[in-house]
Amino acid sequence: MKLSKEETVYQLTFLPGFFPVNCFVIEEQTELTLIDTGIPSSYKGILHVIEKLDKPLTNILLTHSHVDHVGALDELKSKFPHVPVSISTRESRLLKGDKTLDRNESQIPIKGGVPKSLKTTQADCLLEEGDRIGSLQVIATPGHTPGSISFFDTRNQALIVGDAMQTRGGTAVSGQIVPLFPFPAFGTWDKELSIESVKKIEKLKPSLLAVGHGEMIKKPELLIQKAIQKAEKNFVTGTK
């Protein structure tokens, strides 16, 4: 495991040299919030960081339901049974393995690894745009999955976006194939909606961009703008 820190954000990276998978511990004044749970083997690393910081874990938040973001959820819930697990209302269906689509959604099959043997399929709290968990504000950023959300730290404008974007191999909007690390694109449901969500991210002017796959980026505004421009060009021309 590789551990990085920027501002209030601790990034835990598992399999950093091969297939980097990130989850995040957000430090509040008296408590900790975990965003995403990585892969099953992430459990020991996550627990180590929580113990090292010596503050109680009070929330487990999920950006979306893909297996590389909920992998250690069962073990963590067993260790911390009273810590609530929160996910967006829309994404809670996918956590249960329900891949059906609403009539008003793009009728594109949901992609990516959806949990099949997860025991923690019932979230304790369902989140909507604008909800607050400690210092974090919920931002709806659908596209990678129908119910994907991001978390905006209101203290310092750090933004944890899950797989709405990637920085591994280059900064890109979800759904855009990055030759050096194409995997998030393969798991993206709606490319057009992904672009709209990253436009929302850009308007927030985050001081720090933290993603599910890749390094954190400070002052990411220019890179986000370039990623949007490239994604829009590819969408118009039909480039994958």
JSON list of C-alpha atoms in Angstrom, two decimals:
[
{"chain": "A", "resi": 1, "resn": "MET", "atom": "CA", "xyz": [0.00, 0.00, 0.00]},
{"chain": "A", "resi": 2, "resn": "LYS", "atom": "CA", "xyz": [1.12, 3.53, -0.80]},
{"chain": "A", "resi": 3, "resn": "LEU", "atom": "CA", "xyz": [-0.05, 6.34, 1.48]},
{"chain": "A", "resi": 4, "resn": "SER", "atom": "CA", "xyz": [-0.21, 9.96, 0.33]},
{"chain": "A", "resi": 5, "resn": "LYS", "atom": "CA", "xyz": [-1.56, 13.05, 2.09]},
{"chain": "A", "resi": 6, "resn": "GLU", "atom": "CA", "xyz": [-2.78, 16.39, 0.80]},
{"chain": "A", "resi": 7, "resn": "GLU", "atom": "CA", "xyz": [-4.58, 18.80, 3.11]},
{"chain": "A", "resi": 8, "resn": "THR", "atom": "CA", "xyz": [-7.25, 16.77, 4.96]},
{"chain": "A", "resi": 9, "resn": "VAL", "atom": "CA", "xyz": [-7.14, 13.87, 2.49]},
{"chain": "A", "resi": 10, "resn": "TYR", "atom": "CA", "xyz": [-5.21, 10.65, 3.00]},
{"chain": "A", "resi": 11, "resn": "GLN", "atom": "CA", "xyz": [-5.05, 8.58, -0.20]},
{"chain": "A", "resi": 12, "resn": "LEU", "atom": "CA", "xyz": [-4.49, 4.85, 0.24]},
{"chain": "A", "resi": 13, "resn": "THR", "atom": "CA", "xyz": [-3.34, 3.22, -3.00]},
{"chain": "A", "resi": 14, "resn": "PHE", "atom": "CA", "xyz": [-3.40, -0.54, -3.40]},
{"chain": "A", "resi": 15, "resn": "LEU", "atom": "CA", "xyz": [-1.54, -2.35, -6.23]},
{"chain": "A", "resi": 16, "resn": "PRO", "atom": "CA", "xyz": [0.13, 0.99, -7.09]},
{"chain": "A", "resi": 17, "resn": "GLY", "atom": "CA", "xyz": [2.48, -0.37, -9.73]},
{"chain": "A", "resi": 18, "resn": "PHE", "atom": "CA", "xyz": [-0.01, -2.54, -11.58]},
{"chain": "A", "resi": 19, "resn": "PHE", "atom": "CA", "xyz": [-3.64, -1.53, -11.19]},
{"chain": "A", "resi": 20, "resn": "PRO", "atom": "CA", "xyz": [-3.81, 1.35, -8.69]},
{"chain": "A", "resi": 21, "resn": "VAL", "atom": "CA", "xyz": [-7.01, 1.39, -6.66]},
{"chain": "A", "resi": 22, "resn": "ASN", "atom": "CA", "xyz": [-7.57, 4.30, -4.29]},
{"chain": "A", "resi": 23, "resn": "CYS", "atom": "CA", "xyz": [-9.67, 4.85, -1.23]},
{"chain": "A", "resi": 24, "resn": "PHE", "atom": "CA", "xyz": [-9.54, 7.87, 1.04]},
{"chain": "A", "resi": 25, "resn": "VAL", "atom": "CA", "xyz": [-9.58, 8.73, 4.71]},
{"chain": "A", "resi": 26, "resn": "ILE", "atom": "CA", "xyz": [-10.81, 12.26, 5.39]},
{"chain": "A", "resi": 27, "resn": "GLU", "atom": "CA", "xyz": [-9.64, 13.73, 8.65]},
{"chain": "A", "resi": 28, "resn": "GLU", "atom": "CA", "xyz": [-12.08, 15.82, 10.62]},
{"chain": "A", "resi": 29, "resn": "GLN", "atom": "CA", "xyz": [-11.21, 17.57, 13.87]},
{"chain": "A", "resi": 30, "resn": "THR", "atom": "CA", "xyz": [-12.26, 14.67, 16.08]},
{"chain": "A", "resi": 31, "resn": "GLU", "atom": "CA", "xyz": [-13.17, 11.84, 13.69]},
{"chain": "A", "resi": 32, "resn": "LEU", "atom": "CA", "xyz": [-12.46, 10.09, 10.40]},
{"chain": "A", "resi": 33, "resn": "THR", "atom": "CA", "xyz": [-14.53, 9.40, 7.29]},
{"chain": "A", "resi": 34, "resn": "LEU", "atom": "CA", "xyz": [-13.64, 6.65, 4.83]},
{"chain": "A", "resi": 35, "resn": "ILE", "atom": "CA", "xyz": [-14.51, 7.13, 1.17]},
{"chain": "A", "resi": 36, "resn": "ASP", "atom": "CA", "xyz": [-14.65, 3.83, -0.76]},
{"chain": "A", "resi": 37, "resn": "THR", "atom": "CA", "xyz": [-13.18, 0.55, 0.46]},
{"chain": "A", "resi": 38, "resn": "GLY", "atom": "CA", "xyz": [-10.98, -0.61, -2.42]},
{"chain": "A", "resi": 39, "resn": "ILE", "atom": "CA", "xyz": [-10.47, -4.30, -3.11]},
{"chain": "A", "resi": 40, "resn": "PRO", "atom": "CA", "xyz": [-10.87, -7.12, -0.54]},
{"chain": "A", "resi": 41, "resn": "SER", "atom": "CA", "xyz": [-7.17, -7.05, 0.38]},
{"chain": "A", "resi": 42, "resn": "SER", "atom": "CA", "xyz": [-7.43, -3.33, 1.18]},
{"chain": "A", "resi": 43, "resn": "TYR", "atom": "CA", "xyz": [-8.90, -4.08, 4.59]},
{"chain": "A", "resi": 44, "resn": "LYS", "atom": "CA", "xyz": [-5.64, -4.37, 6.55]},
{"chain": "A", "resi": 45, "resn": "GLY", "atom": "CA", "xyz": [-4.20, -1.19, 5.05]},
{"chain": "A", "resi": 46, "resn": "ILE", "atom": "CA", "xyz": [-7.34, 0.79, 5.75]},
{"chain": "A", "resi": 47, "resn": "LEU", "atom": "CA", "xyz": [-7.43, -0.46, 9.32]},
{"chain": "A", "resi": 48, "resn": "HIS", "atom": "CA", "xyz": [-3.75, 0.40, 9.79]},
{"chain": "A", "resi": 49, "resn": "VAL", "atom": "CA", "xyz": [-4.30, 4.03, 8.71]},
{"chain": "A", "resi": 50, "resn": "ILE", "atom": "CA", "xyz": [-7.36, 4.40, 10.94]},
{"chain": "A", "resi": 51, "resn": "GLU", "atom": "CA", "xyz": [-5.41, 3.08, 13.93]},
{"chain": "A", "resi": 52, "resn": "LYS", "atom": "CA", "xyz": [-2.42, 5.29, 13.09]},
{"chain": "A", "resi": 53, "resn": "LEU", "atom": "CA", "xyz": [-4.52, 8.45, 12.99]},
{"chain": "A", "resi": 54, "resn": "ASP", "atom": "CA", "xyz": [-6.01, 7.49, 16.37]},
{"chain": "A", "resi": 55, "resn": "LYS", "atom": "CA", "xyz": [-9.45, 8.99, 15.78]},
{"chain": "A", "resi": 56, "resn": "PRO", "atom": "CA", "xyz": [-12.77, 7.15, 15.59]},
{"chain": "A", "resi": 57, "resn": "LEU", "atom": "CA", "xyz": [-14.14, 6.14, 12.20]},
{"chain": "A", "resi": 58, "resn": "THR", "atom": "CA", "xyz": [-17.65, 7.58, 12.03]},
{"chain": "A", "resi": 59, "resn": "ASN", "atom": "CA", "xyz": [-18.69, 7.19, 8.37]},
{"chain": "A", "resi": 60, "resn": "ILE", "atom": "CA", "xyz": [-18.10, 4.92, 5.40]},
{"chain": "A", "resi": 61, "resn": "LEU", "atom": "CA", "xyz": [-19.08, 6.64, 2.15]},
{"chain": "A", "resi": 62, "resn": "LEU", "atom": "CA", "xyz": [-19.26, 5.03, -1.29]},
{"chain": "A", "resi": 63, "resn": "THR", "atom": "CA", "xyz": [-18.85, 6.95, -4.55]},
{"chain": "A", "resi": 64, "resn": "HIS", "atom": "CA", "xyz": [-20.35, 4.02, -6.48]},
{"chain": "A", "resi": 65, "resn": "SER", "atom": "CA", "xyz": [-20.86, 0.26, -6.33]},
{"chain": "A", "resi": 66, "resn": "HIS", "atom": "CA", "xyz": [-18.19, -1.25, -8.56]},
{"chain": "A", "resi": 67, "resn": "VAL", "atom": "CA", "xyz": [-16.26, -4.10, -6.98]},
{"chain": "A", "resi": 68, "resn": "ASP", "atom": "CA", "xyz": [-12.97, -2.19, -6.76]},
{"chain": "A", "resi": 69, "resn": "HIS", "atom": "CA", "xyz": [-14.69, 0.41, -4.58]},
{"chain": "A", "resi": 70, "resn": "VAL", "atom": "CA", "xyz": [-16.65, -1.88, -2.25]},
{"chain": "A", "resi": 71, "resn": "GLY", "atom": "CA", "xyz": [-14.19, -4.78, -1.98]},
{"chain": "A", "resi": 72, "resn": "ALA", "atom": "CA", "xyz": [-13.39, -4.48, 1.75]},
{"chain": "A", "resi": 73, "resn": "LEU", "atom": "CA", "xyz": [-16.85, -3.28, 2.76]},
{"chain": "A", "resi": 74, "resn": "ASP", "atom": "CA", "xyz": [-17.98, -6.52, 4.40]},
{"chain": "A", "resi": 75, "resn": "GLU", "atom": "CA", "xyz": [-14.87, -6.82, 6.57]},
{"chain": "A", "resi": 76, "resn": "LEU", "atom": "CA", "xyz": [-15.01, -3.17, 7.56]},
{"chain": "A", "resi": 77, "resn": "LYS", "atom": "CA", "xyz": [-18.68, -3.39, 8.45]},
{"chain": "A", "resi": 78, "resn": "SER", "atom": "CA", "xyz": [-17.92, -6.46, 10.55]},
{"chain": "A", "resi": 79, "resn": "LYS", "atom": "CA", "xyz": [-15.12, -4.58, 12.35]},
{"chain": "A", "resi": 80, "resn": "PHE", "atom": "CA", "xyz": [-17.15, -1.37, 12.73]},
{"chain": "A", "resi": 81, "resn": "PRO", "atom": "CA", "xyz": [-20.79, -2.54, 12.90]},
{"chain": "A", "resi": 82, "resn": "HIS", "atom": "CA", "xyz": [-22.08, 0.76, 14.25]},
{"chain": "A", "resi": 83, "resn": "VAL", "atom": "CA", "xyz": [-20.43, 2.93, 11.58]},
{"chain": "A", "resi": 84, "resn": "PRO", "atom": "CA", "xyz": [-23.04, 3.83, 8.96]},
{"chain": "A", "resi": 85, "resn": "VAL", "atom": "CA", "xyz": [-22.48, 3.02, 5.29]},
{"chain": "A", "resi": 86, "resn": "SER", "atom": "CA", "xyz": [-23.78, 5.73, 2.94]},
{"chain": "A", "resi": 87, "resn": "ILE", "atom": "CA", "xyz": [-24.38, 5.69, -0.81]},
{"chain": "A", "resi": 88, "resn": "SER", "atom": "CA", "xyz": [-26.58, 7.66, -3.19]},
{"chain": "A", "resi": 89, "resn": "THR", "atom": "CA", "xyz": [-30.22, 6.65, -3.38]},
{"chain": "A", "resi": 90, "resn": "ARG", "atom": "CA", "xyz": [-29.88, 5.75, -7.07]},
{"chain": "A", "resi": 91, "resn": "GLU", "atom": "CA", "xyz": [-26.67, 3.80, -6.58]},
{"chain": "A", "resi": 92, "resn": "SER", "atom": "CA", "xyz": [-28.12, 1.76, -3.72]},
{"chain": "A", "resi": 93, "resn": "ARG", "atom": "CA", "xyz": [-29.88, -0.41, -6.29]},
{"chain": "A", "resi": 94, "resn": "LEU", "atom": "CA", "xyz": [-26.61, -1.30, -7.96]},
{"chain": "A", "resi": 95, "resn": "LEU", "atom": "CA", "xyz": [-25.11, -2.17, -4.57]},
{"chain": "A", "resi": 96, "resn": "LYS", "atom": "CA", "xyz": [-27.78, -4.89, -4.41]},
{"chain": "A", "resi": 97, "resn": "GLY", "atom": "CA", "xyz": [-26.91, -6.09, -7.92]},
{"chain": "A", "resi": 98, "resn": "ASP", "atom": "CA", "xyz": [-29.93, -4.43, -9.57]},
{"chain": "A", "resi": 99, "resn": "LYS", "atom": "CA", "xyz": [-28.81, -3.23, -13.01]},
{"chain": "A", "resi": 100, "resn": "THR", "atom": "CA", "xyz": [-32.22, -2.08, -14.22]},
{"chain": "A", "resi": 101, "resn": "LEU", "atom": "CA", "xyz": [-32.56, 1.40, -15.66]},
{"chain": "A", "resi": 102, "resn": "ASP", "atom": "CA", "xyz": [-35.20, 4.08, -15.15]},
{"chain": "A", "resi": 103, "resn": "ARG", "atom": "CA", "xyz": [-37.23, 5.24, -18.14]},
{"chain": "A", "resi": 104, "resn": "ASN", "atom": "CA", "xyz": [-35.61, 8.68, -18.11]},
{"chain": "A", "resi": 105, "resn": "GLU", "atom": "CA", "xyz": [-32.08, 7.24, -18.14]},
{"chain": "A", "resi": 106, "resn": "SER", "atom": "CA", "xyz": [-29.98, 6.33, -21.16]},
{"chain": "A", "resi": 107, "resn": "GLN", "atom": "CA", "xyz": [-30.88, 2.77, -22.08]},
{"chain": "A", "resi": 108, "resn": "ILE", "atom": "CA", "xyz": [-27.26, 1.69, -22.18]},
{"chain": "A", "resi": 109, "resn": "PRO", "atom": "CA", "xyz": [-26.36, -1.44, -20.21]},
{"chain": "A", "resi": 110, "resn": "ILE", "atom": "CA", "xyz": [-24.59, -0.68, -16.94]},
{"chain": "A", "resi": 111, "resn": "LYS", "atom": "CA", "xyz": [-20.97, -1.78, -17.22]},
{"chain": "A", "resi": 112, "resn": "GLY", "atom": "CA", "xyz": [-18.16, -2.67, -14.86]},
{"chain": "A", "resi": 113, "resn": "GLY", "atom": "CA", "xyz": [-17.90, -5.18, -12.06]},
{"chain": "A", "resi": 114, "resn": "VAL", "atom": "CA", "xyz": [-21.06, -5.20, -9.97]},
{"chain": "A", "resi": 115, "resn": "PRO", "atom": "CA", "xyz": [-20.93, -7.03, -6.60]},
{"chain": "A", "resi": 116, "resn": "LYS", "atom": "CA", "xyz": [-22.27, -10.59, -6.68]},
{"chain": "A", "resi": 117, "resn": "SER", "atom": "CA", "xyz": [-21.30, -11.96, -3.28]},
{"chain": "A", "resi": 118, "resn": "LEU", "atom": "CA", "xyz": [-21.39, -8.80, -1.15]},
{"chain": "A", "resi": 119, "resn": "LYS", "atom": "CA", "xyz": [-23.20, -9.20, 2.17]},
{"chain": "A", "resi": 120, "resn": "THR", "atom": "CA", "xyz": [-23.46, -5.49, 2.96]},
{"chain": "A", "resi": 121, "resn": "THR", "atom": "CA", "xyz": [-26.01, -4.70, 0.28]},
{"chain": "A", "resi": 122, "resn": "GLN", "atom": "CA", "xyz": [-28.23, -2.51, 2.45]},
{"chain": "A", "resi": 123, "resn": "ALA", "atom": "CA", "xyz": [-26.79, 0.96, 3.07]},
{"chain": "A", "resi": 124, "resn": "ASP", "atom": "CA", "xyz": [-27.56, 2.66, 6.36]},
{"chain": "A", "resi": 125, "resn": "CYS", "atom": "CA", "xyz": [-27.98, 6.12, 4.79]},
{"chain": "A", "resi": 126, "resn": "LEU", "atom": "CA", "xyz": [-29.12, 7.15, 1.31]},
{"chain": "A", "resi": 127, "resn": "LEU", "atom": "CA", "xyz": [-27.62, 10.36, -0.02]},
{"chain": "A", "resi": 128, "resn": "GLU", "atom": "CA", "xyz": [-28.86, 13.05, -2.36]},
{"chain": "A", "resi": 129, "resn": "GLU", "atom": "CA", "xyz": [-27.21, 16.08, -3.98]},
{"chain": "A", "resi": 130, "resn": "GLY", "atom": "CA", "xyz": [-26.36, 18.71, -1.37]},
{"chain": "A", "resi": 131, "resn": "ASP", "atom": "CA", "xyz": [-26.40, 16.42, 1.67]},
{"chain": "A", "resi": 132, "resn": "ARG", "atom": "CA", "xyz": [-23.64, 16.94, 4.22]},
{"chain": "A", "resi": 133, "resn": "ILE", "atom": "CA", "xyz": [-21.58, 14.38, 6.12]},
{"chain": "A", "resi": 134, "resn": "GLY", "atom": "CA", "xyz": [-19.29, 16.28, 8.43]},
{"chain": "A", "resi": 135, "resn": "SER", "atom": "CA", "xyz": [-17.35, 18.70, 6.24]},
{"chain": "A", "resi": 136, "resn": "LEU", "atom": "CA", "xyz": [-18.21, 16.82, 3.05]},
{"chain": "A", "resi": 137, "resn": "GLN", "atom": "CA", "xyz": [-20.95, 17.89, 0.65]},
{"chain": "A", "resi": 138, "resn": "VAL", "atom": "CA", "xyz": [-22.51, 15.38, -1.75]},
{"chain": "A", "resi": 139, "resn": "ILE", "atom": "CA", "xyz": [-22.20, 16.22, -5.46]},
{"chain": "A", "resi": 140, "resn": "ALA", "atom": "CA", "xyz": [-24.17, 14.12, -7.95]},
{"chain": "A", "resi": 141, "resn": "THR", "atom": "CA", "xyz": [-21.79, 13.07, -10.73]},
{"chain": "A", "resi": 142, "resn": "PRO", "atom": "CA", "xyz": [-23.54, 10.31, -12.71]},
{"chain": "A", "resi": 143, "resn": "GLY", "atom": "CA", "xyz": [-22.11, 8.82, -15.86]},
{"chain": "A", "resi": 144, "resn": "HIS", "atom": "CA", "xyz": [-19.65, 6.16, -14.81]},
{"chain": "A", "resi": 145, "resn": "THR", "atom": "CA", "xyz": [-22.68, 4.59, -13.15]},
{"chain": "A", "resi": 146, "resn": "PRO", "atom": "CA", "xyz": [-26.21, 6.05, -12.88]},
{"chain": "A", "resi": 147, "resn": "GLY", "atom": "CA", "xyz": [-25.81, 6.96, -9.21]},
{"chain": "A", "resi": 148, "resn": "SER", "atom": "CA", "xyz": [-22.16, 7.96, -8.92]},
{"chain": "A", "resi": 149, "resn": "ILE", "atom": "CA", "xyz": [-21.46, 10.77, -6.46]},
{"chain": "A", "resi": 150, "resn": "SER", "atom": "CA", "xyz": [-18.48, 12.89, -5.43]},
{"chain": "A", "resi": 151, "resn": "PHE", "atom": "CA", "xyz": [-17.60, 14.48, -2.09]},
{"chain": "A", "resi": 152, "resn": "PHE", "atom": "CA", "xyz": [-16.55, 18.14, -1.77]},
{"chain": "A", "resi": 153, "resn": "ASP", "atom": "CA", "xyz": [-14.66, 19.18, 1.36]},
{"chain": "A", "resi": 154, "resn": "THR", "atom": "CA", "xyz": [-16.16, 22.56, 2.25]},
{"chain": "A", "resi": 155, "resn": "ARG", "atom": "CA", "xyz": [-13.13, 23.46, 4.39]},
{"chain": "A", "resi": 156, "resn": "ASN", "atom": "CA", "xyz": [-10.57, 23.48, 1.59]},
{"chain": "A", "resi": 157, "resn": "GLN", "atom": "CA", "xyz": [-12.35, 22.65, -1.71]},
{"chain": "A", "resi": 158, "resn": "ALA", "atom": "CA", "xyz": [-10.74, 19.22, -2.03]},
{"chain": "A", "resi": 159, "resn": "LEU", "atom": "CA", "xyz": [-12.92, 17.02, -4.24]},
{"chain": "A", "resi": 160, "resn": "ILE", "atom": "CA", "xyz": [-13.03, 13.21, -4.20]},
{"chain": "A", "resi": 161, "resn": "VAL", "atom": "CA", "xyz": [-14.70, 12.10, -7.44]},
{"chain": "A", "resi": 162, "resn": "GLY", "atom": "CA", "xyz": [-14.47, 8.31, -7.50]},
{"chain": "A", "resi": 163, "resn": "ASP", "atom": "CA", "xyz": [-14.35, 7.23, -11.15]},
{"chain": "A", "resi": 164, "resn": "ALA", "atom": "CA", "xyz": [-15.93, 10.38, -12.59]},
{"chain": "A", "resi": 165, "resn": "MET", "atom": "CA", "xyz": [-12.35, 11.10, -13.71]},
{"chain": "A", "resi": 166, "resn": "GLN", "atom": "CA", "xyz": [-9.00, 9.33, -13.73]},
{"chain": "A", "resi": 167, "resn": "THR", "atom": "CA", "xyz": [-5.43, 10.61, -13.54]},
{"chain": "A", "resi": 168, "resn": "ARG", "atom": "CA", "xyz": [-3.58, 7.32, -14.08]},
{"chain": "A", "resi": 169, "resn": "GLY", "atom": "CA", "xyz": [-2.03, 7.51, -17.54]},
{"chain": "A", "resi": 170, "resn": "GLY", "atom": "CA", "xyz": [-3.37, 11.05, -18.00]},
{"chain": "A", "resi": 171, "resn": "THR", "atom": "CA", "xyz": [-6.22, 13.17, -16.68]},
{"chain": "A", "resi": 172, "resn": "ALA", "atom": "CA", "xyz": [-9.44, 12.13, -18.40]},
{"chain": "A", "resi": 173, "resn": "VAL", "atom": "CA", "xyz": [-13.21, 12.19, -18.14]},
{"chain": "A", "resi": 174, "resn": "SER", "atom": "CA", "xyz": [-14.75, 8.82, -17.33]},
{"chain": "A", "resi": 175, "resn": "GLY", "atom": "CA", "xyz": [-15.47, 6.90, -20.53]},
{"chain": "A", "resi": 176, "resn": "GLN", "atom": "CA", "xyz": [-12.48, 8.23, -22.45]},
{"chain": "A", "resi": 177, "resn": "ILE", "atom": "CA", "xyz": [-9.96, 5.53, -23.26]},
{"chain": "A", "resi": 178, "resn": "VAL", "atom": "CA", "xyz": [-6.50, 6.37, -21.96]},
{"chain": "A", "resi": 179, "resn": "PRO", "atom": "CA", "xyz": [-4.10, 3.93, -23.68]},
{"chain": "A", "resi": 180, "resn": "LEU", "atom": "CA", "xyz": [-1.83, 3.59, -20.64]},
{"chain": "A", "resi": 181, "resn": "PHE", "atom": "CA", "xyz": [-4.78, 2.78, -18.34]},
{"chain": "A", "resi": 182, "resn": "PRO", "atom": "CA", "xyz": [-8.02, 2.14, -20.27]},
{"chain": "A", "resi": 183, "resn": "PHE", "atom": "CA", "xyz": [-9.92, 0.18, -17.62]},
{"chain": "A", "resi": 184, "resn": "PRO", "atom": "CA", "xyz": [-12.16, 2.92, -16.13]},
{"chain": "A", "resi": 185, "resn": "ALA", "atom": "CA", "xyz": [-13.45, 3.67, -19.65]},
{"chain": "A", "resi": 186, "resn": "PHE", "atom": "CA", "xyz": [-14.48, 0.05, -20.12]},
{"chain": "A", "resi": 187, "resn": "GLY", "atom": "CA", "xyz": [-16.63, 0.27, -16.99]},
{"chain": "A", "resi": 188, "resn": "THR", "atom": "CA", "xyz": [-18.37, 3.54, -17.86]},
{"chain": "A", "resi": 189, "resn": "TRP", "atom": "CA", "xyz": [-22.11, 3.52, -18.51]},
{"chain": "A", "resi": 190, "resn": "ASP", "atom": "CA", "xyz": [-22.94, 6.89, -20.17]},
{"chain": "A", "resi": 191, "resn": "LYS", "atom": "CA", "xyz": [-20.11, 8.91, -21.76]},
{"chain": "A", "resi": 192, "resn": "GLU", "atom": "CA", "xyz": [-22.22, 11.97, -22.53]},
{"chain": "A", "resi": 193, "resn": "LEU", "atom": "CA", "xyz": [-23.52, 12.21, -18.98]},
{"chain": "A", "resi": 194, "resn": "SER", "atom": "CA", "xyz": [-19.96, 11.75, -17.70]},
{"chain": "A", "resi": 195, "resn": "ILE", "atom": "CA", "xyz": [-18.91, 14.89, -19.57]},
{"chain": "A", "resi": 196, "resn": "GLU", "atom": "CA", "xyz": [-21.76, 16.89, -18.03]},
{"chain": "A", "resi": 197, "resn": "SER", "atom": "CA", "xyz": [-20.74, 15.71, -14.55]},
{"chain": "A", "resi": 198, "resn": "VAL", "atom": "CA", "xyz": [-17.14, 16.79, -15.06]},
{"chain": "A", "resi": 199, "resn": "LYS", "atom": "CA", "xyz": [-18.37, 20.19, -16.22]},
{"chain": "A", "resi": 200, "resn": "LYS", "atom": "CA", "xyz": [-20.09, 20.43, -12.84]},
{"chain": "A", "resi": 201, "resn": "ILE", "atom": "CA", "xyz": [-16.83, 19.40, -11.18]},
{"chain": "A", "resi": 202, "resn": "GLU", "atom": "CA", "xyz": [-14.96, 22.11, -13.09]},
{"chain": "A", "resi": 203, "resn": "LYS", "atom": "CA", "xyz": [-17.42, 24.80, -11.91]},
{"chain": "A", "resi": 204, "resn": "LEU", "atom": "CA", "xyz": [-16.65, 23.92, -8.30]},
{"chain": "A", "resi": 205, "resn": "LYS", "atom": "CA", "xyz": [-13.02, 24.98, -8.92]},
{"chain": "A", "resi": 206, "resn": "PRO", "atom": "CA", "xyz": [-11.56, 22.29, -6.64]},
{"chain": "A", "resi": 207, "resn": "SER", "atom": "CA", "xyz": [-8.22, 22.94, -4.99]},
{"chain": "A", "resi": 208, "resn": "LEU", "atom": "CA", "xyz": [-7.46, 19.22, -5.10]},
{"chain": "A", "resi": 209, "resn": "LEU", "atom": "CA", "xyz": [-8.72, 16.45, -7.37]},
{"chain": "A", "resi": 210, "resn": "ALA", "atom": "CA", "xyz": [-8.72, 12.94, -5.90]},
{"chain": "A", "resi": 211, "resn": "VAL", "atom": "CA", "xyz": [-9.80, 10.02, -8.09]},
{"chain": "A", "resi": 212, "resn": "GLY", "atom": "CA", "xyz": [-10.30, 6.29, -7.88]},
{"chain": "A", "resi": 213, "resn": "HIS", "atom": "CA", "xyz": [-7.33, 5.51, -10.11]},
{"chain": "A", "resi": 214, "resn": "GLY", "atom": "CA", "xyz": [-4.28, 7.76, -10.18]},
{"chain": "A", "resi": 215, "resn": "GLU", "atom": "CA", "xyz": [-2.46, 10.40, -8.18]},
{"chain": "A", "resi": 216, "resn": "MET", "atom": "CA", "xyz": [-4.08, 13.38, -6.50]},
{"chain": "A", "resi": 217, "resn": "ILE", "atom": "CA", "xyz": [-3.68, 16.64, -8.38]},
{"chain": "A", "resi": 218, "resn": "LYS", "atom": "CA", "xyz": [-3.37, 20.05, -6.74]},
{"chain": "A", "resi": 219, "resn": "LYS", "atom": "CA", "xyz": [-4.79, 23.07, -8.60]},
{"chain": "A", "resi": 220, "resn": "PRO", "atom": "CA", "xyz": [-6.36, 20.82, -11.26]},
{"chain": "A", "resi": 221, "resn": "GLU", "atom": "CA", "xyz": [-8.50, 23.44, -13.05]},
{"chain": "A", "resi": 222, "resn": "LEU", "atom": "CA", "xyz": [-6.52, 23.57, -16.31]},
{"chain": "A", "resi": 223, "resn": "LEU", "atom": "CA", "xyz": [-6.21, 19.78, -16.55]},
{"chain": "A", "resi": 224, "resn": "ILE", "atom": "CA", "xyz": [-9.94, 19.37, -15.94]},
{"chain": "A", "resi": 225, "resn": "GLN", "atom": "CA", "xyz": [-10.74, 21.89, -18.67]},
{"chain": "A", "resi": 226, "resn": "LYS", "atom": "CA", "xyz": [-8.46, 20.11, -21.14]},
{"chain": "A", "resi": 227, "resn": "ALA", "atom": "CA", "xyz": [-10.03, 16.75, -20.25]},
{"chain": "A", "resi": 228, "resn": "ILE", "atom": "CA", "xyz": [-13.51, 18.15, -20.93]},
{"chain": "A", "resi": 229, "resn": "GLN", "atom": "CA", "xyz": [-12.43, 19.61, -24.28]},
{"chain": "A", "resi": 230, "resn": "LYS", "atom": "CA", "xyz": [-10.91, 16.32, -25.37]},
{"chain": "A", "resi": 231, "resn": "ALA", "atom": "CA", "xyz": [-13.93, 14.30, -24.26]},
{"chain": "A", "resi": 232, "resn": "GLU", "atom": "CA", "xyz": [-16.33, 16.64, -26.08]},
{"chain": "A", "resi": 233, "resn": "LYS", "atom": "CA", "xyz": [-14.26, 16.44, -29.25]},
{"chain": "A", "resi": 234, "resn": "ASN", "atom": "CA", "xyz": [-14.18, 12.65, -29.07]},
{"chain": "A", "resi": 235, "resn": "PHE", "atom": "CA", "xyz": [-17.91, 12.47, -28.46]},
{"chain": "A", "resi": 236, "resn": "VAL", "atom": "CA", "xyz": [-18.71, 14.68, -31.48]},
{"chain": "A", "resi": 237, "resn": "THR", "atom": "CA", "xyz": [-16.39, 12.73, -33.78]},
{"chain": "A", "resi": 238, "resn": "GLY", "atom": "CA", "xyz": [-17.36, 9.37, -32.37]},
{"chain": "A", "resi": 239, "resn": "THR", "atom": "CA", "xyz": [-13.81, 8.63, -31.24]},
{"chain": "A", "resi": 240, "resn": "LYS", "atom": "CA", "xyz": [-13.56, 6.06, -28.48]}
]
